[in-house]
Short mmCIF file of C-alpha atoms in Angstrom, two decimals:
data_model
loop_
_atom_site.label_atom_id
_atom_site.label_comp_id
_atom_site.label_asym_id
_atom_site.label_seq_id
_atom_site.Cartn_x
_atom_site.Cartn_y
_atom_site.Cartn_z
CA UNK A 13 159.90 151.88 123.63
CA UNK A 14 157.32 153.29 126.06
CA UNK A 15 153.65 153.08 125.06
CA UNK A 16 152.41 155.96 122.89
CA UNK A 17 149.09 156.14 124.76
CA UNK A 18 150.07 156.56 128.42
CA UNK A 19 148.27 157.99 131.44
CA UNK A 20 149.54 161.53 130.77
CA UNK A 21 148.90 161.55 127.03
CA UNK A 22 148.41 165.18 125.82
CA UNK A 23 148.86 166.53 129.36
CA UNK A 24 151.86 168.87 129.19
CA UNK A 25 152.00 170.27 132.74
CA UNK A 26 151.54 169.12 136.32
CA UNK A 27 148.35 171.23 136.74
CA UNK A 28 146.93 169.65 133.57
CA UNK A 29 147.66 166.18 134.87
CA UNK A 30 146.03 166.96 138.22
CA UNK A 31 142.92 168.41 136.59
CA UNK A 32 142.47 165.42 134.31
CA UNK A 33 143.20 162.60 136.76
CA UNK A 34 141.53 164.11 139.84
CA UNK A 35 138.49 165.74 138.23
CA UNK A 36 137.75 164.92 134.60
CA UNK A 37 138.76 161.33 133.86
CA UNK A 38 136.04 159.55 135.85
CA UNK A 39 133.07 161.68 134.79
CA UNK A 40 130.29 159.82 132.95
CA UNK A 41 129.62 160.52 129.27
CA UNK A 42 126.57 162.26 127.83
CA UNK A 43 126.89 161.73 124.08
CA UNK A 44 124.06 163.97 122.94
CA UNK A 45 124.82 163.74 119.21
CA UNK A 46 126.00 160.69 117.29
CA UNK A 47 125.02 158.44 114.40
CA UNK A 48 125.11 155.08 116.17
CA UNK A 49 122.62 152.46 114.99
CA UNK A 50 119.73 152.03 117.49
CA UNK A 51 119.17 148.43 116.41
CA UNK A 52 122.76 147.50 117.26
CA UNK A 53 122.35 149.00 120.74
CA UNK A 54 118.95 147.41 121.37
CA UNK A 55 120.02 144.01 120.05
CA UNK A 56 123.39 144.25 121.82
CA UNK A 57 125.19 143.35 118.62
CA UNK A 58 128.49 141.51 118.66
CA UNK A 59 130.95 142.25 115.87
CA UNK A 60 133.08 139.62 114.20
CA UNK A 61 136.27 141.60 113.68
CA UNK A 62 137.86 145.04 113.53
CA UNK A 63 136.77 145.68 109.96
CA UNK A 64 133.13 145.22 110.88
CA UNK A 65 133.23 147.30 114.06
CA UNK A 66 135.84 149.87 113.03
CA UNK A 67 136.00 150.44 109.28
CA UNK A 68 132.48 150.02 107.93
CA UNK A 69 130.75 153.36 107.63
CA UNK A 70 133.80 155.34 108.81
CA UNK A 71 134.32 157.92 106.07
CA UNK A 72 137.15 159.54 108.06
CA UNK A 73 139.24 156.40 107.55
CA UNK A 74 138.02 155.93 103.97
CA UNK A 75 139.12 159.43 103.04
CA UNK A 76 142.59 158.85 104.49
CA UNK A 77 142.92 155.53 102.67
CA UNK A 78 142.06 157.12 99.32
CA UNK A 79 144.62 159.84 99.96
CA UNK A 80 147.21 157.15 100.69
CA UNK A 81 146.47 155.57 97.31
CA UNK A 82 144.41 152.57 98.47
CA UNK A 83 142.09 151.26 95.75
CA UNK A 84 138.34 151.64 96.41
CA UNK A 85 138.13 147.84 96.19
CA UNK A 86 139.65 147.73 99.72
CA UNK A 87 137.63 150.65 101.09
CA UNK A 88 133.94 150.42 100.13
CA UNK A 89 134.36 147.73 97.45
CA UNK A 90 134.07 143.97 97.51
CA UNK A 91 137.50 142.92 98.73
CA UNK A 92 137.65 139.17 99.17
CA UNK A 93 137.85 139.34 102.95
CA UNK A 94 137.49 141.67 105.91
CA UNK A 95 141.13 140.96 106.69
CA UNK A 96 142.21 142.44 103.35
CA UNK A 97 140.39 145.67 104.15
CA UNK A 98 141.91 145.81 107.62
CA UNK A 99 145.41 145.27 106.24
CA UNK A 100 144.85 148.15 103.82
CA UNK A 101 143.90 150.37 106.77
CA UNK A 102 146.84 149.16 108.88
CA UNK A 103 149.23 150.06 106.06
CA UNK A 104 147.66 153.54 105.93
CA UNK A 105 147.84 154.30 109.65
CA UNK A 106 151.54 155.35 109.82
CA UNK A 107 150.78 157.82 107.02
CA UNK A 108 148.13 159.50 109.20
CA UNK A 109 150.76 160.90 111.59
CA UNK A 110 149.68 164.43 112.68
CA UNK A 111 146.12 163.65 111.57
CA UNK A 112 143.69 163.05 114.49
CA UNK A 113 143.09 159.56 113.09
CA UNK A 114 146.51 158.53 114.38
CA UNK A 115 145.58 159.58 117.91
CA UNK A 116 142.05 158.14 117.74
CA UNK A 117 143.24 154.81 116.33
CA UNK A 118 145.73 154.13 119.11
CA UNK A 119 143.53 155.55 121.87
CA UNK A 120 140.71 153.21 120.80
CA UNK A 121 143.00 150.18 120.60
CA UNK A 122 144.25 150.95 124.10
CA UNK A 123 140.92 151.73 125.78
CA UNK A 124 138.88 148.88 124.34
CA UNK A 125 141.48 146.15 123.78
CA UNK A 126 144.42 147.21 126.03
CA UNK A 127 146.72 147.10 123.01
CA UNK A 128 149.87 149.25 123.20
CA UNK A 129 151.32 148.22 119.83
CA UNK A 130 151.41 150.85 117.08
CA UNK A 131 149.18 149.73 114.22
CA UNK A 132 151.14 149.26 110.99
CA UNK A 133 151.79 146.68 108.31
CA UNK A 134 154.06 144.65 110.60
CA UNK A 135 151.77 144.54 113.66
CA UNK A 136 148.48 144.18 111.79
CA UNK A 137 148.31 140.39 111.95
CA UNK A 138 148.91 140.21 115.69
CA UNK A 139 146.38 142.97 116.39
CA UNK A 140 143.80 141.34 114.11
CA UNK A 141 144.04 137.99 115.90
CA UNK A 142 144.02 139.50 119.38
CA UNK A 143 140.99 141.71 118.75
CA UNK A 144 139.10 139.02 116.84
CA UNK A 145 139.34 136.73 119.87
CA UNK A 146 138.24 139.46 122.26
CA UNK A 147 135.25 140.49 120.13
CA UNK A 148 133.73 137.04 120.59
CA UNK A 149 133.34 137.67 124.33
CA UNK A 150 130.23 139.13 125.93
CA UNK A 151 132.31 141.96 127.39
CA UNK A 152 132.70 143.27 123.82
CA UNK A 153 129.05 143.43 122.83
CA UNK A 154 127.67 146.84 121.87
CA UNK A 155 126.07 147.61 125.22
CA UNK A 156 129.07 146.31 127.13
CA UNK A 157 131.39 148.58 125.19
CA UNK A 158 129.20 151.61 125.89
CA UNK A 159 129.10 150.75 129.60
CA UNK A 160 132.87 150.22 129.57
CA UNK A 161 133.21 153.86 128.49
CA UNK A 162 130.94 154.98 131.37
CA UNK A 163 128.18 156.24 129.07
CA UNK A 164 125.06 157.49 130.89
CA UNK A 165 123.18 158.99 127.94
CA UNK A 166 123.42 158.19 124.23
CA UNK A 167 121.32 160.08 121.67
CA UNK A 168 120.98 158.64 118.20
CA UNK A 169 120.07 160.64 115.08
CA UNK A 170 116.83 159.48 113.52
CA UNK A 171 114.82 160.40 110.44
CA UNK A 172 111.37 161.84 111.05
CA UNK A 173 109.77 158.73 109.49
CA UNK A 174 111.75 156.20 111.56
CA UNK A 175 109.58 153.86 113.62
CA UNK A 176 111.85 154.12 116.68
CA UNK A 177 110.97 150.51 117.43
CA UNK A 178 114.41 149.83 118.84
CA UNK A 179 114.24 152.82 121.17
CA UNK A 180 110.92 151.55 122.51
CA UNK A 181 112.18 148.02 122.95
CA UNK A 182 115.43 149.12 124.59
CA UNK A 183 113.64 151.43 127.04
CA UNK A 184 111.37 148.56 128.08
CA UNK A 185 114.19 146.15 128.90
CA UNK A 186 117.26 148.14 129.96
CA UNK A 187 116.92 148.73 133.68
CA UNK A 188 120.11 149.95 135.29
CA UNK A 189 121.92 150.61 132.01
CA UNK A 190 122.54 153.85 130.15
CA UNK A 191 119.56 155.53 128.51
CA UNK A 192 119.10 155.89 124.74
CA UNK A 193 117.06 158.73 123.28
CA UNK A 194 116.13 159.49 119.66
CA UNK A 195 116.85 162.82 117.96
CA UNK A 196 114.41 164.24 115.40
CA UNK A 197 116.30 164.77 112.08
CA UNK A 198 113.85 165.84 109.31
CA UNK A 199 116.42 166.80 106.65
CA UNK A 200 114.77 164.72 103.92
CA UNK A 201 111.51 166.60 104.45
CA UNK A 202 113.29 169.74 103.25
CA UNK A 203 114.87 168.37 100.08
CA UNK A 204 112.46 169.81 97.54
CA UNK A 205 115.41 170.34 95.20
CA UNK A 206 115.21 166.58 94.56
CA UNK A 207 111.55 166.21 93.47
CA UNK A 208 111.45 162.46 92.89
CA UNK A 209 113.12 161.60 96.20
CA UNK A 210 110.92 164.14 97.98
CA UNK A 211 107.73 162.56 96.62
CA UNK A 212 108.88 159.12 97.74
CA UNK A 213 109.55 160.55 101.17
CA UNK A 214 106.04 162.01 101.33
CA UNK A 215 104.64 158.50 100.78
CA UNK A 216 106.61 157.21 103.76
CA UNK A 217 105.53 160.18 105.85
CA UNK A 218 101.87 159.47 105.01
CA UNK A 219 102.25 155.84 106.08
CA UNK A 220 103.82 156.51 109.46
CA UNK A 221 101.76 159.61 110.35
CA UNK A 222 98.39 158.28 109.19
CA UNK A 223 97.71 161.61 107.46
CA UNK A 224 96.89 162.03 103.78
CA UNK A 225 99.26 164.69 102.51
CA UNK A 226 97.84 166.73 99.65
CA UNK A 227 99.01 170.25 100.44
CA UNK A 228 101.56 172.12 102.56
CA UNK A 229 99.26 172.36 105.59
CA UNK A 230 98.69 168.61 105.81
CA UNK A 231 102.42 168.06 105.18
CA UNK A 232 103.19 170.21 108.20
CA UNK A 233 100.52 168.43 110.25
CA UNK A 234 102.13 165.06 109.45
CA UNK A 235 105.56 166.33 110.53
CA UNK A 236 104.07 167.71 113.72
CA UNK A 237 102.52 164.32 114.48
CA UNK A 238 105.92 162.70 114.05
CA UNK A 239 107.44 165.34 116.31
CA UNK A 240 104.83 164.42 118.94
CA UNK A 241 105.69 160.74 118.53
CA UNK A 242 109.41 161.38 119.07
CA UNK A 243 108.55 163.43 122.15
CA UNK A 244 106.53 160.54 123.59
CA UNK A 245 109.69 158.39 123.46
CA UNK A 246 111.88 160.86 125.32
CA UNK A 247 113.32 162.88 122.45
CA UNK A 248 114.73 166.16 123.74
CA UNK A 249 116.28 167.67 120.61
CA UNK A 250 115.97 168.05 116.87
CA UNK A 251 118.93 168.24 114.50
CA UNK A 252 119.29 169.87 111.08
CA UNK A 253 122.17 169.54 108.63
CA UNK A 254 122.25 172.64 106.43
CA UNK A 255 124.97 174.23 104.32
CA UNK A 256 123.82 177.70 105.36
CA UNK A 257 121.03 179.24 107.47
CA UNK A 258 117.72 179.85 105.69
CA UNK A 259 115.80 183.02 106.58
CA UNK A 260 113.92 184.14 103.47
CA UNK A 261 110.62 186.03 103.65
CA UNK A 262 107.63 183.95 102.50
CA UNK A 263 103.82 183.86 102.43
CA UNK A 264 101.75 180.77 103.29
CA UNK A 265 100.10 180.91 99.87
CA UNK A 266 103.56 180.59 98.30
CA UNK A 267 104.29 177.49 100.36
CA UNK A 268 101.16 175.72 99.13
CA UNK A 269 102.09 176.64 95.55
CA UNK A 270 105.66 175.41 96.01
CA UNK A 271 104.51 172.15 97.61
CA UNK A 272 102.00 171.58 94.80
CA UNK A 273 104.65 172.23 92.17
CA UNK A 274 107.15 169.75 93.54
CA UNK A 275 104.44 167.11 94.04
CA UNK A 276 103.34 167.50 90.42
CA UNK A 277 106.88 166.83 89.23
CA UNK A 278 108.06 170.37 88.55
CA UNK A 279 111.57 171.53 89.37
CA UNK A 280 111.64 174.58 91.59
CA UNK A 281 113.49 177.85 91.25
CA UNK A 282 116.30 178.57 93.69
CA UNK A 283 114.14 181.28 95.24
CA UNK A 284 111.27 178.84 95.87
CA UNK A 285 113.64 176.24 97.34
CA UNK A 286 115.05 178.76 99.80
CA UNK A 287 111.60 179.98 100.83
CA UNK A 288 110.39 176.45 101.47
CA UNK A 289 113.45 175.57 103.56
CA UNK A 290 113.15 178.84 105.49
CA UNK A 291 109.52 178.11 106.36
CA UNK A 292 110.25 174.56 107.50
CA UNK A 293 113.22 175.54 109.64
CA UNK A 294 111.05 178.15 111.35
CA UNK A 295 108.26 175.63 111.94
CA UNK A 296 110.64 173.02 113.36
CA UNK A 297 112.01 175.62 115.77
CA UNK A 298 108.47 176.49 116.87
CA UNK A 299 107.73 172.81 117.55
CA UNK A 300 110.91 172.50 119.60
CA UNK A 301 110.12 175.63 121.61
CA UNK A 302 106.65 174.33 122.40
CA UNK A 303 108.06 171.12 123.87
CA UNK A 304 111.15 172.58 125.51
CA UNK A 305 113.49 170.72 123.16
CA UNK A 306 116.87 171.96 121.97
CA UNK A 307 117.15 172.92 118.30
CA UNK A 308 120.48 171.84 116.77
CA UNK A 309 121.90 173.21 113.52
CA UNK A 310 124.96 171.77 111.80
CA UNK A 311 126.04 174.50 109.40
CA UNK A 312 128.68 174.54 106.69
CA UNK A 313 129.15 171.14 105.06
CA UNK A 314 129.36 171.02 101.27
CA UNK A 315 128.25 167.47 100.61
CA UNK A 316 128.74 164.98 97.78
CA UNK A 317 131.12 167.15 95.76
CA UNK A 318 132.42 164.27 93.62
CA UNK A 319 129.59 163.26 91.29
CA UNK A 320 131.24 160.09 89.99
CA UNK A 321 132.05 158.92 93.51
CA UNK A 322 128.54 159.76 94.71
CA UNK A 323 127.06 157.64 91.93
CA UNK A 324 129.44 154.80 92.75
CA UNK A 325 129.35 154.63 96.57
CA UNK A 326 126.58 157.02 97.68
CA UNK A 327 126.38 159.76 100.34
CA UNK A 328 128.36 160.00 103.58
CA UNK A 329 131.34 158.28 102.00
CA UNK A 330 134.09 160.86 102.42
CA UNK A 331 133.46 163.29 99.58
CA UNK A 332 132.31 166.28 101.63
CA UNK A 333 134.22 169.44 102.53
CA UNK A 334 134.02 172.73 104.40
CA UNK A 335 131.78 175.35 102.80
CA UNK A 336 132.38 179.09 102.80
CA UNK A 337 128.83 180.49 102.78
CA UNK A 338 128.08 183.76 104.52
CA UNK A 339 126.18 182.80 107.67
CA UNK A 340 126.04 185.81 110.02
CA UNK A 341 123.17 187.83 108.54
CA UNK A 342 120.77 184.97 107.73
CA UNK A 343 121.48 183.31 111.08
CA UNK A 344 120.70 186.53 112.93
CA UNK A 345 117.47 186.93 110.94
CA UNK A 346 116.46 183.32 111.64
CA UNK A 347 117.03 183.62 115.39
CA UNK A 348 115.48 187.08 115.65
CA UNK A 349 112.31 186.06 113.82
CA UNK A 350 111.72 183.53 116.59
CA UNK A 351 112.92 185.71 119.46
CA UNK A 352 110.71 188.67 118.58
CA UNK A 353 107.68 186.52 119.44
CA UNK A 354 109.41 184.87 122.40
CA UNK A 355 109.43 181.52 120.58
CA UNK A 356 113.16 180.93 120.26
CA UNK A 357 114.02 177.46 121.60
CA UNK A 358 117.26 176.45 123.22
CA UNK A 359 119.60 176.31 120.25
CA UNK A 360 122.95 174.62 119.55
CA UNK A 361 124.77 175.95 116.49
CA UNK A 362 127.67 173.90 115.09
CA UNK A 363 129.94 175.45 112.46
CA UNK A 364 132.15 173.38 110.20
CA UNK A 365 134.23 176.31 108.98
CA UNK A 366 136.63 177.36 111.78
CA UNK A 367 136.74 180.88 110.35
CA UNK A 368 133.17 181.22 111.68
CA UNK A 369 134.15 180.59 115.32
CA UNK A 370 134.22 184.23 116.39
CA UNK A 371 131.04 184.95 114.44
CA UNK A 372 129.11 182.28 116.34
CA UNK A 373 130.75 182.96 119.70
CA UNK A 374 129.45 186.53 119.50
CA UNK A 375 126.14 185.67 117.79
CA UNK A 376 124.99 183.44 120.63
CA UNK A 377 125.29 186.31 123.10
CA UNK A 378 122.66 188.29 121.20
CA UNK A 379 119.90 185.83 122.08
CA UNK A 380 120.59 184.63 125.61
CA UNK A 381 117.90 185.01 128.24
CA UNK A 382 114.72 183.53 129.73
CA UNK A 383 116.69 182.47 132.78
CA UNK A 384 118.19 179.51 130.86
CA UNK A 385 121.96 179.19 131.43
CA UNK A 386 123.71 179.10 128.06
CA UNK A 387 120.39 179.10 126.18
CA UNK A 388 122.12 179.52 122.81
CA UNK A 389 125.18 177.31 122.44
CA UNK A 390 128.17 177.42 120.13
CA UNK A 391 128.27 173.67 119.50
CA UNK A 392 131.51 171.70 119.88
CA UNK A 393 134.24 171.47 117.27
CA UNK A 394 132.79 169.26 114.56
CA UNK A 395 134.01 166.96 111.76
CA UNK A 396 137.08 168.53 110.09
CA UNK A 397 137.30 170.87 113.09
CA UNK A 398 137.30 167.91 115.53
CA UNK A 399 141.02 167.65 116.34
CA UNK A 400 143.39 169.00 118.98
CA UNK A 401 144.01 172.43 117.43
CA UNK A 402 140.39 172.72 116.30
CA UNK A 403 139.11 172.01 119.81
CA UNK A 404 141.60 174.45 121.32
CA UNK A 405 140.61 177.17 118.86
CA UNK A 406 136.91 176.61 119.53
CA UNK A 407 137.34 176.53 123.31
CA UNK A 408 139.58 179.62 123.41
CA UNK A 409 137.25 181.64 121.19
CA UNK A 410 134.23 180.60 123.24
CA UNK A 411 136.04 181.48 126.47
CA UNK A 412 137.09 184.88 125.14
CA UNK A 413 133.69 185.91 123.80
CA UNK A 414 131.13 184.01 125.89
CA UNK A 415 131.15 181.81 129.02
CA UNK A 416 133.13 178.60 128.75
CA UNK A 417 131.57 177.52 132.05
CA UNK A 418 128.12 177.17 130.43
CA UNK A 419 129.31 175.06 127.46
CA UNK A 420 127.53 171.71 127.00
CA UNK A 421 130.66 169.77 126.07
CA UNK A 422 131.75 167.27 123.48
CA UNK A 423 129.98 164.75 121.23
CA UNK A 424 131.31 161.89 119.10
CA UNK A 425 129.22 162.66 115.96
CA UNK A 426 130.23 159.15 114.92
CA UNK A 427 128.84 155.96 113.42
CA UNK A 428 131.39 153.80 115.22
CA UNK A 429 130.75 152.20 118.60
CA UNK A 430 134.51 152.50 119.21
CA UNK A 431 134.46 156.30 119.01
CA UNK A 432 133.58 157.08 122.64
CA UNK A 433 137.23 157.75 123.64
CA UNK A 434 136.86 161.01 121.74
CA UNK A 435 135.31 162.30 124.96
CA UNK A 436 138.51 161.37 126.78
CA UNK A 437 140.55 163.03 124.03
CA UNK A 438 138.49 166.22 124.39
CA UNK A 439 138.80 166.20 128.18
CA UNK A 440 142.56 165.85 127.95
CA UNK A 441 142.73 168.78 125.53
CA UNK A 442 140.53 170.89 127.82
CA UNK A 443 142.50 170.00 130.95
CA UNK A 444 145.77 170.68 129.16
CA UNK A 445 144.57 174.13 128.11
CA UNK A 446 143.41 175.02 131.63
CA UNK A 447 146.46 173.44 133.26
CA UNK A 448 148.85 175.42 131.08
CA UNK A 449 146.92 178.58 131.98
CA UNK A 450 147.41 177.78 135.68
CA UNK A 451 151.12 177.22 135.17
CA UNK A 452 151.46 180.53 133.36
CA UNK A 453 149.45 182.42 135.99
CA UNK A 454 146.65 183.25 133.56
CA UNK A 455 144.02 181.68 135.82
CA UNK A 456 144.24 180.91 139.57
CA UNK A 457 145.38 177.54 140.87
CA UNK A 458 142.02 176.97 142.56
CA UNK A 459 141.58 173.29 141.74
CA UNK A 460 138.20 172.95 143.42
CA UNK A 461 136.78 175.83 141.38
CA UNK A 462 138.28 174.59 138.12
CA UNK A 463 137.34 171.00 138.94
CA UNK A 464 133.73 172.09 139.32
CA UNK A 465 133.95 173.86 135.96
CA UNK A 466 135.24 170.64 134.38
CA UNK A 467 132.36 168.64 135.84
CA UNK A 468 129.90 171.16 134.43
CA UNK A 469 131.42 171.26 130.94
CA UNK A 470 132.12 167.54 130.60
CA UNK A 471 128.90 166.22 132.13
CA UNK A 472 126.33 168.23 134.07
CA UNK A 473 125.68 171.12 131.69
CA UNK A 474 124.50 168.70 128.99
CA UNK A 475 122.27 166.82 131.43
CA UNK A 476 120.57 170.02 132.51
CA UNK A 477 120.44 171.70 129.11
CA UNK A 478 118.78 168.77 127.34
CA UNK A 479 116.69 167.86 130.41
CA UNK A 480 118.10 164.35 130.68
CA UNK A 481 116.82 163.65 134.18
CA UNK A 482 116.15 159.91 134.21
CA UNK A 483 119.63 158.61 133.52
CA UNK A 484 120.90 155.60 135.52
CA UNK A 485 122.49 156.49 138.82
CA UNK A 486 120.74 159.84 139.04
CA UNK A 487 121.20 161.48 142.41
CA UNK A 488 117.76 162.31 143.79
#
């Protein structure tokens, strides 16, 4: 049997194969949004086995295992060994056929470990032993694996109160390697619907900002100081995970009242919660505009739907789904409120619901300008949308209604250091789409022109958009 992952994987035509192998495959990676652990990158962590590097924290795999009937004991529970958990995953893998996990699993085994075997119950032992031996080698440390994937820029996602100590330490000692930047993610500063957690967060914010927070104005000042601190360490973007856009009308006096209420232990009305979130989102966008950052919004996730599971295993554990909120009108109001005063920052809008693709692809065109190519971006296919058909749908809609040539490309959005081949997967999908168009006469067979477009989408647009100018190997 020939290997499943071969050099022409997903490439269905000769033009597609030429585009990928001659133009896209060797381009460096700019992973401008992920959830990798900065300490593991700074400390160049080595992992003991596949369970530790591949299964821990991966709610995509956990969700599939639950669906396959695997007991939670072997997923997030206290199974007696890492091997038991890996065997439970290996038994699940054949059942993921037609799910992107099947592709990702075998692509990652091939790219990192040069393993062509299909992962299943019969091959699990051999794959476990082979990878366990390889992971002990220096070539399989965290930094080595990132360099193996030709990463030039990696941007972690960091809470506003994080010390960023590992970013500082890495920057001081990593000459000639890829660069690592933080991303400002202040979601917990908006969670006034959880008063007790919010008050605990305020204490942390006071400690790291050095500002006594006793009203909304000082709260905002503390966040701005943290924003300044992130900027001093090379941060070029903020990120905000919201179920829907917030664009309510509010008065500053209301914000002080709302802040005082939540700090005194009161639960807020839905109207007050929405006003507070609307005000903060606007302020974060103003901060980003002032510094020339990009403002990222991840819209549409309904999180922690299963109360019993949330209480048992916590957030980000595979119990989230696509939401169906109306986003067009509030999003337009949010963007316009900034644009009317010429304070709209570069903005990347990710939608989780694929039915919103056309809405966003047309919305971004309303607010382009200021001489910034692709100033407002329809962010890449994300989470449940992050698979072959989802990418194709996103790319085709963007091409039809905006300019595909100005798109800033793919991200991993992952907690796993083994997830970087998702960039390869995306590039193969993109090349296949363009190659099939060439074969059908839909676009010209001008390989130099299309090759330049691929370089822009897969690499250079992101560098320029986020102002990543000090990456290793930069051409002066």
